[in-house]
Coordinates of N, CA, C and O in Angstrom, one line a residue:
X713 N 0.8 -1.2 0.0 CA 0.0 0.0 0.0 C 0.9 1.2 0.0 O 1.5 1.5 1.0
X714 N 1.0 1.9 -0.9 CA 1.8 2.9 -1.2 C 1.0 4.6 -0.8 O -0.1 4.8 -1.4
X715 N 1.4 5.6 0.2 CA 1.0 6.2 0.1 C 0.3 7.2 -0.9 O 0.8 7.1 -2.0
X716 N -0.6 8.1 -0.7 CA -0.9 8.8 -1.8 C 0.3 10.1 -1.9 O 1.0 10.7 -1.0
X717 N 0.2 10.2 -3.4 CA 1.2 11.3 -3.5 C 1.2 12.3 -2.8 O 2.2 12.4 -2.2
X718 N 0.4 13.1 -2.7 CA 0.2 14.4 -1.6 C 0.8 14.2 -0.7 O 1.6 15.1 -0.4
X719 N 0.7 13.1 0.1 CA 1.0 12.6 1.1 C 3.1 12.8 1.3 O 3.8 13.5 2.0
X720 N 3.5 11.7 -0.1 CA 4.4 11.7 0.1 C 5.3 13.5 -0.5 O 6.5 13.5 -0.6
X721 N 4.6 14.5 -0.8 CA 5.2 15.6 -1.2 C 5.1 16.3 0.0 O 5.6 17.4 0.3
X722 N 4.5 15.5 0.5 CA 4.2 16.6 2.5 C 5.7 16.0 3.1 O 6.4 16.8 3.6
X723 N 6.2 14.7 2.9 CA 6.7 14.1 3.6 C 8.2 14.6 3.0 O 9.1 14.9 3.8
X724 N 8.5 14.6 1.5 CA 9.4 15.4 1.4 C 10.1 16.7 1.5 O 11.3 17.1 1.6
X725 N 8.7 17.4 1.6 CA 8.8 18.8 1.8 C 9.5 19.1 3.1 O 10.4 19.9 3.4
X726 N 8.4 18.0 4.2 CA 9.4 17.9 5.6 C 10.1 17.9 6.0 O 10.4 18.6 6.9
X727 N 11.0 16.6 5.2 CA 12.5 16.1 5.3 C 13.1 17.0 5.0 O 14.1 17.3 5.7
X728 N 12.7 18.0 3.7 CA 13.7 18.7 2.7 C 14.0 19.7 3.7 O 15.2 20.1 3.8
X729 N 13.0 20.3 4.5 CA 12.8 22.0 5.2 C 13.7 21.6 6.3 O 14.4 22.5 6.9
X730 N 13.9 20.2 6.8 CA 14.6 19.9 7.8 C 16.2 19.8 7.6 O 17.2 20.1 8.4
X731 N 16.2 19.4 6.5 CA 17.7 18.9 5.9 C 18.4 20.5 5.9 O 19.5 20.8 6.2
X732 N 17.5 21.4 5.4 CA 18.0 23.2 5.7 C 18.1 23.4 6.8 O 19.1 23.8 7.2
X733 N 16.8 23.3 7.6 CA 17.8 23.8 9.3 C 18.9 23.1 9.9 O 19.8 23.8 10.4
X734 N 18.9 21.7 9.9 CA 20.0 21.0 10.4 C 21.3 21.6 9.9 O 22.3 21.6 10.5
X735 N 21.1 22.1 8.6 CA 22.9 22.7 8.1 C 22.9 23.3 8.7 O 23.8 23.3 9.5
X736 N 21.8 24.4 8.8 CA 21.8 26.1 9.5 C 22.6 26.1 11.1 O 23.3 26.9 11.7
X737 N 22.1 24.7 11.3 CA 22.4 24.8 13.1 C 23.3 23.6 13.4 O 23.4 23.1 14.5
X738 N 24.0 23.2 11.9 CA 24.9 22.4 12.6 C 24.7 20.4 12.9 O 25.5 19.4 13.1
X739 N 23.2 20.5 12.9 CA 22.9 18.7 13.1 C 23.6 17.6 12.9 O 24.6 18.0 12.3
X740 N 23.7 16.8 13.0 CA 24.3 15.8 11.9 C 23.6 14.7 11.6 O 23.7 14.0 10.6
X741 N 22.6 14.5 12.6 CA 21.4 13.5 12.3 C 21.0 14.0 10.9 O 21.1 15.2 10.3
X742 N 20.5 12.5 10.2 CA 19.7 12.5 8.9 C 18.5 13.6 9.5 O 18.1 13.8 10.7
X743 N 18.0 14.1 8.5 CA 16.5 14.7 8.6 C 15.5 14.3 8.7 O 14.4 14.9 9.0
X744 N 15.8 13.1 8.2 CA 14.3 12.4 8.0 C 13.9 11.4 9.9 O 12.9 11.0 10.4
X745 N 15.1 11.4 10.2 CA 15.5 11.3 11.6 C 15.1 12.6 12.8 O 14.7 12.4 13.9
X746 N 15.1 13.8 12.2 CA 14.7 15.0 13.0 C 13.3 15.0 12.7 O 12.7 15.1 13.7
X747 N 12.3 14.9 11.6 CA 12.0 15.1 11.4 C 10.9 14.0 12.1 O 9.9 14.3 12.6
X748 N 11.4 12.6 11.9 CA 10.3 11.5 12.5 C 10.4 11.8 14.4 O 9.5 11.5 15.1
X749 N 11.5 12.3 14.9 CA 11.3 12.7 16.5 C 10.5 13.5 16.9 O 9.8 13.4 17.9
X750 N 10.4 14.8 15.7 CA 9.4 16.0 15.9 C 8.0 15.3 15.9 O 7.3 15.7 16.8
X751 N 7.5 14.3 15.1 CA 6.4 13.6 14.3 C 6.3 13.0 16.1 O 5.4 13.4 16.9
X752 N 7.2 12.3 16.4 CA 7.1 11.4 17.3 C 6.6 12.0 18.9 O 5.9 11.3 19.6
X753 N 7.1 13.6 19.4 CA 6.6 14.6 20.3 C 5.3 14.9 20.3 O 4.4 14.9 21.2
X754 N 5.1 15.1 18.6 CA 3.9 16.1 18.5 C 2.4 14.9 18.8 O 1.3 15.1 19.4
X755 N 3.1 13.7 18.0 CA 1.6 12.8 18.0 C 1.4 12.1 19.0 O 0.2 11.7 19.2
X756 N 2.6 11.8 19.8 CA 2.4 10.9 21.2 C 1.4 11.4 21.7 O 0.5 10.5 21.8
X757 N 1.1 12.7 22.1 CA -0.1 13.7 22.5 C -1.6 12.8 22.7 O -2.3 12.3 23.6
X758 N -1.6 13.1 21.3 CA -3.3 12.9 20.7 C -3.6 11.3 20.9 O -4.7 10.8 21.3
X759 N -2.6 10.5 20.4 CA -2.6 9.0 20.3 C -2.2 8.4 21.2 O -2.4 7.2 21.4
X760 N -1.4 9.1 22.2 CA -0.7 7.8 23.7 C 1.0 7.7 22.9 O 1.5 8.3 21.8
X761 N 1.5 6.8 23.9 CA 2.8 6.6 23.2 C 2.3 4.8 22.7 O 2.7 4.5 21.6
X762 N 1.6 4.1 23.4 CA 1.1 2.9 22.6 C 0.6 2.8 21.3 O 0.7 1.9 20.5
X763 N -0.2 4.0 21.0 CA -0.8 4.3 20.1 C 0.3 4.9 18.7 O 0.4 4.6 17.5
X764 N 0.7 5.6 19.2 CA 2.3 6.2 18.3 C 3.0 4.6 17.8 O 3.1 3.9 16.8
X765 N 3.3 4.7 19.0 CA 3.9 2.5 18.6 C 3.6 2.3 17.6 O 4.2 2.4 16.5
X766 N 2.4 1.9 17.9 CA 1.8 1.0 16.8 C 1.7 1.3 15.3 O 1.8 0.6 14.3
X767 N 1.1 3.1 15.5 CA 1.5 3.6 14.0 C 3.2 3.3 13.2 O 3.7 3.0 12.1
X768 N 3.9 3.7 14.5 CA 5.4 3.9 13.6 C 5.9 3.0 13.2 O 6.8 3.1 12.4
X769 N 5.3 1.7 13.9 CA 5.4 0.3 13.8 C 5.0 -0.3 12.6 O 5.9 -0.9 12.0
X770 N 3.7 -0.1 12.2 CA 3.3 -0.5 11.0 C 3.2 0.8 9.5 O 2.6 0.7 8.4
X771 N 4.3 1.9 10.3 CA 4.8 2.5 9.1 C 6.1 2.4 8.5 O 6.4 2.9 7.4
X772 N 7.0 1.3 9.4 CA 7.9 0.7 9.4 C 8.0 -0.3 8.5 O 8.9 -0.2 7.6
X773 N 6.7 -1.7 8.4 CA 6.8 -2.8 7.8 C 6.4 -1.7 6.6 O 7.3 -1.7 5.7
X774 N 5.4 -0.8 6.3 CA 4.9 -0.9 4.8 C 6.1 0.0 4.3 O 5.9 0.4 3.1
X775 N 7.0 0.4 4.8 CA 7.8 1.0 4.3 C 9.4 0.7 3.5 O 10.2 1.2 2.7
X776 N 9.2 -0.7 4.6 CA 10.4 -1.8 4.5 C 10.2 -2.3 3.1 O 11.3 -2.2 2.5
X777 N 9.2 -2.7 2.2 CA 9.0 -2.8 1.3 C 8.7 -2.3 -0.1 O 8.4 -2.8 -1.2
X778 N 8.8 -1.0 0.4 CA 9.8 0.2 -0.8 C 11.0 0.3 -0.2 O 11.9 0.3 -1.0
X779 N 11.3 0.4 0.8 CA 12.9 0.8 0.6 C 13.5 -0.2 1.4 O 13.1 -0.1 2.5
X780 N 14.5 -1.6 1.2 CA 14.7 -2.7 1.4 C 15.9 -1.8 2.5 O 16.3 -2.5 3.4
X781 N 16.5 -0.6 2.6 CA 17.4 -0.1 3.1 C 16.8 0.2 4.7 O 17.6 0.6 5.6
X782 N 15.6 -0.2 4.9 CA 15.2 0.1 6.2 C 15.2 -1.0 6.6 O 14.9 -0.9 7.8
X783 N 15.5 -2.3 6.4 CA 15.6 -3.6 7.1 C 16.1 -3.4 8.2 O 15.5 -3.9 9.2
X784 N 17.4 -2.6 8.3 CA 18.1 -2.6 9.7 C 17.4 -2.0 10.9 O 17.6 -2.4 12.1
X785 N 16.3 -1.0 10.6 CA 15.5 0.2 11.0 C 14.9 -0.6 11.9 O 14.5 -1.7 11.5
X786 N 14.8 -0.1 13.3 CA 13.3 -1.0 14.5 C 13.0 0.3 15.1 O 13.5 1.4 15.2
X787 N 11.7 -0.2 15.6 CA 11.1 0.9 16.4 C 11.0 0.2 17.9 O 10.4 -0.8 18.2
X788 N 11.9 1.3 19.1 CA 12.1 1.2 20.1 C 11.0 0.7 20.8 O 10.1 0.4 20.1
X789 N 11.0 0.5 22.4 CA 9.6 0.0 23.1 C 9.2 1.5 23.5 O 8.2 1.7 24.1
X790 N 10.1 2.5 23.2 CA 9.4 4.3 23.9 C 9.5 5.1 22.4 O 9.5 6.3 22.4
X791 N 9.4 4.1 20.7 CA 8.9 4.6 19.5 C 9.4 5.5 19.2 O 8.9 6.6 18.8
X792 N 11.1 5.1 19.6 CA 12.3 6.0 18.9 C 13.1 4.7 18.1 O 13.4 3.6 18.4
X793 N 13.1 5.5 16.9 CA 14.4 4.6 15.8 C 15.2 4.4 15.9 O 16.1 5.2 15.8
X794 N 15.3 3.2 16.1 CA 17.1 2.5 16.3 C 17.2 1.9 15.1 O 16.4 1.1 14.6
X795 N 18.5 2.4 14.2 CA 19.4 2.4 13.2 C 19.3 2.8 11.8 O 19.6 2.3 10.7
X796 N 18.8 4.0 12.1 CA 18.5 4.9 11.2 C 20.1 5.7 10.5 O 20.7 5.8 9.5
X797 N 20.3 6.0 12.2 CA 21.2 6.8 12.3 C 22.9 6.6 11.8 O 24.0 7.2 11.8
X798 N 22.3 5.4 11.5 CA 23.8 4.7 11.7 C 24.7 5.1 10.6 O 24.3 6.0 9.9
X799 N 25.9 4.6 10.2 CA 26.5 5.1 9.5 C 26.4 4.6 7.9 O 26.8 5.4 7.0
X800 N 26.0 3.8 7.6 CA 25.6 2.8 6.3 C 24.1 3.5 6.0 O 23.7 3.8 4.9
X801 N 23.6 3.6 7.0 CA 22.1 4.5 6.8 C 22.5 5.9 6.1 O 22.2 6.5 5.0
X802 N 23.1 6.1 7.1 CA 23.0 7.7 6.5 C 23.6 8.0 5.5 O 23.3 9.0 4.9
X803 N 24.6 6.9 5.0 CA 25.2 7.3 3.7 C 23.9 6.9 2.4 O 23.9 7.5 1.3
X804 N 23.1 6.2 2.6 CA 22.4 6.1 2.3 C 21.0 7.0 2.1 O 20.2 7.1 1.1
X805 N 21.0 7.5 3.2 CA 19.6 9.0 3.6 C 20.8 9.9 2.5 O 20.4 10.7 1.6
X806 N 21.9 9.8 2.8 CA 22.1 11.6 2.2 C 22.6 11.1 0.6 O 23.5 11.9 0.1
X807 N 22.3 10.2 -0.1 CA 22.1 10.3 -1.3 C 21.2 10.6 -2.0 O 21.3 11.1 -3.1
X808 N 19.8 10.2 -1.4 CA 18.5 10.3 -2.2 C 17.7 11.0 -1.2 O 17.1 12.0 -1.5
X809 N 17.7 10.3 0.5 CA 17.0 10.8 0.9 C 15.9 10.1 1.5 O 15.3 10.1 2.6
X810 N 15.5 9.2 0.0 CA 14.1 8.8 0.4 C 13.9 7.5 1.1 O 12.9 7.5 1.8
X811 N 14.5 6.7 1.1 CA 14.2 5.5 2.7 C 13.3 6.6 3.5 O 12.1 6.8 3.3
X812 N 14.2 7.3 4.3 CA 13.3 7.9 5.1 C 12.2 9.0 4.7 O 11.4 9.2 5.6
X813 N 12.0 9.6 3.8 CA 10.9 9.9 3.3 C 9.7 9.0 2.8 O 8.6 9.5 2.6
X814 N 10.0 7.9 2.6 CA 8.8 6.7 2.2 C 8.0 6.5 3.8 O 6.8 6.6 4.0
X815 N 9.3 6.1 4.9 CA 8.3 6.0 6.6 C 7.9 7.1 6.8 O 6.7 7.2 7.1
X816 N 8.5 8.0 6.7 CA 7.7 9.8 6.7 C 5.9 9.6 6.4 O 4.8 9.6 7.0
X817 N 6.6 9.4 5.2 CA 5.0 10.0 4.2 C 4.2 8.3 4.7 O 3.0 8.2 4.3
X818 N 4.6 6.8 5.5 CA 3.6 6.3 5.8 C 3.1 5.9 7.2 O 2.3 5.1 7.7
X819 N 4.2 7.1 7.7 CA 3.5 7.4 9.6 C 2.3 8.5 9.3 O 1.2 8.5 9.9
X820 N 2.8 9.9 8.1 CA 1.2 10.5 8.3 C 0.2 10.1 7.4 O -0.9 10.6 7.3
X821 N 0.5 9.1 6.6 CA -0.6 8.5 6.2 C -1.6 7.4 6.7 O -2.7 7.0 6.4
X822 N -0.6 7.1 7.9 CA -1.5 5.8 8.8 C -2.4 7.2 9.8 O -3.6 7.2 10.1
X823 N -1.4 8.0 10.3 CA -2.0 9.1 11.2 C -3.3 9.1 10.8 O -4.3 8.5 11.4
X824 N -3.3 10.3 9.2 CA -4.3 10.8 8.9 C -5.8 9.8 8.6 O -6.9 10.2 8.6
X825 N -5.3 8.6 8.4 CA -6.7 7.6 8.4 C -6.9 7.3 9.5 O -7.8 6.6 9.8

């Protein structure tokens, strides 16, 4: 199930707007990494953090299946990403980008339904 496009132009635009502040201020985390922690603050809120789980969880598997580069990727038991960051990853986020833009665009697409 592939998100809808809209969807995924929200999710690049996010990454992309992120990928500019992190230079501005120095980051070194991927963006799509800043950008799923912000995702991960804002929605714990409304959904619980079980509830977050479960989305980031099953934005994970359908994601894994466009980008085979997220295999290594898990979602913690407090629905923070472990091995995003890593160094094989990131050489990989900062070529294209999009691994992490595909879980982007299908955490707010699980959100939004």
């Amino acid at each position: 199930m592939l998100p809808p496009p809209m969807t995924r132009d929200w999710a690049r635009n996010l990454v992309a707007s992120e990928a500019v502040a992190s230079a501005t201020s120095g980051q070194t985390e991927p963006a799509a990494v800043l950008v799923y922690e912000k995702l991960r603050r804002q929605l714990c809120a409304p959904v619980g953090l079980d509830g977050f789980h479960a989305l980031a969880s099953r934005a994970l598997a359908l994601a894994k299946s466009e980008a085979p580069m997220l295999n290594a990727v898990q979602i913690t038991s407090d629905a923070r990403l472990l091995g995003l960051d890593e160094p094989e990853s990131q050489r990989a986020l900062a070529q294209d980008g999009e691994p992490g833009v595909v879980l982007i665009a299908h955490l707010l697409g699980l959100f939004l339904t």
